[in-house]
Amino acid sequence: MIRTRFAPSPTGFLHVGGIRTALFAFLVARQAAEGVFVLRLEDTDRKRLVPGSKEHLIASLKTIGIDYDEGPDIGGPCGPYIQSERLDRYRKWAQKLIDKGLAYADPYTPEQMQAFRDEAQANKKAFLYRNHRPENPPAWDGTQPLRFKSTPKSYTYHDEVMGDITTSSDVIDDIILIKSDGYPTYNFAHIVDDAEMHITHVIRGQEFISSMPNFLAIYEALGFDMTPRTAHKQTEQGKGRHGHTVATLGGKAPVVNSLHDQAEGLLPLPVFAHMPHIMNEQGNKKLGKRDGAKDVLDYIRDGYLPETLMSFIATLGWNDGTEQEIFTKQELIEKFSLNRIQRSGARFDEKRLLWMNGHFIRELSLEELYDRVEFFWPEAAKKAPESYRKQILALAQDRLKTLRDLPGLTGFFFEEPARDDSLFATNKQLKKLSPEEISHLLEIVKTKFESLETWTPESIQDCLNQLLEITGQKPGILFSLIRIVTTWAPFSPQLDDTLALLGKETTLRRLATY
Ligand code: GLU
């Protein structure tokens, strides 16, 4: 039974890096026969909490289509799924370490701690708490930090992405397990929760690799079986990772026995997979807010489709071994594998995102697209009949790169466009024509259009071709001119279709008012 989790801290919005971690954990769970994907909120760093971010995280996951089976808002057999509601569990697990002589109260004042740090700095040495471990620490009463009594040693573990890693003993330290405010540290809490929630795969950002030595020391102290795990072995086993029965009651939710009552020495390590960083387009620094590390919901507001974001984010550092770049959710579930994630940083290419979004927009049926663009129509379109809007949408569909392009591409269908002479100035070919030449050409076009009896894309195209012959102009000049004067938009759908839908009367009127 595969159980993965996404464990964000509610300290702000979810950016692409966070969503990618969630997506990969989700995919690993979904591709397993009875895989379960858990959402857990890690809110033990009370000073960093941002009101509303829990709701925001949940909305982001749901919008992108990453649904979870257990979580703070839906419950599940291993709840609660918010760390601040699990304080009793951390105390229980901490007590086990105290009982074994592997955890102790930290008696120092902040001033004393600062003196130790200053001393290490003066000696140009890394500060290690264990060098100052008190000989006779007081009994822990919950008001001091509870520290881990570490033994420096080296560990070897397997990372599904980074390969086999041997850690250095130097960084092992007496890290804090429970802070003086009564909340556990992330370092301790995630180990307890992953165990109690029967998590088989820990998938997270590569910034946690440097803490792995200390995590492994804690796993060992808690009596885990330290044999390195690989995802492959995990799948082959095909049974509960703790070897105990996982029953299914009615619905989907498994019923699992409480872990910390089990005999020690049986708990296997989870599979670890640390994701490479997401880099800017040039690949020379970590993605920052300016190059795309923004709230994923902003991409939705900017007119990107959830399916684009899913495919794009999945391919940040992962491929299926072929040239395929665009994947549906179903394809990702089938094809994703942790060991095809690259080790080096993935580049965030906004142009690729835009291109991919155009692709997913073209793939939608007109009805689907119509539903999706509900909030993107220009103001003036709101009064227009649905059938007219649908006709326009059908014309615009293959030119839309984001849903946000809709007003710019279609506004002139609904209201008189404002004249914008910069469109001439920026058009290399039209720039060369004098206002007189333009008026003369438009006069010819108008007369020819007036004589048209039927007003369909075909008859208009016919007429346009004749106009090329009559005027001796190139399409690049004549058609651009007609397009600009009838739409005053930098982009518009195909000319014959556009004029047909605008109607003969509007077309002639706009040609006349140049
Ligand atoms: N709360 C941690 C974070 O937001 C989660 C790390 C993990 O997945 O273990 O980065």
Short mmCIF file of C-alpha atoms in Angstrom, two decimals, residues 33 43 144 181 319 361 376 385 423 438:
data_model
loop_
_atom_site.label_atom_id
_atom_site.label_comp_id
_atom_site.label_asym_id
_atom_site.label_seq_id
_atom_site.Cartn_x
_atom_site.Cartn_y
_atom_site.Cartn_z
CA ALA A 33 -3.39 0.21 -7.01
CA ASP A 43 1.86 24.68 11.53
CA GLN A 144 12.60 24.16 28.39
CA ASP A 181 6.45 26.86 23.57
CA ASN A 319 10.32 13.49 -18.58
CA ILE A 361 -6.95 25.79 -25.12
CA PHE A 376 -12.71 36.71 -19.19
CA PRO A 385 -26.39 36.91 -26.99
CA LEU A 423 -0.78 50.14 -34.96
CA ILE A 438 -4.25 54.72 -47.26
#
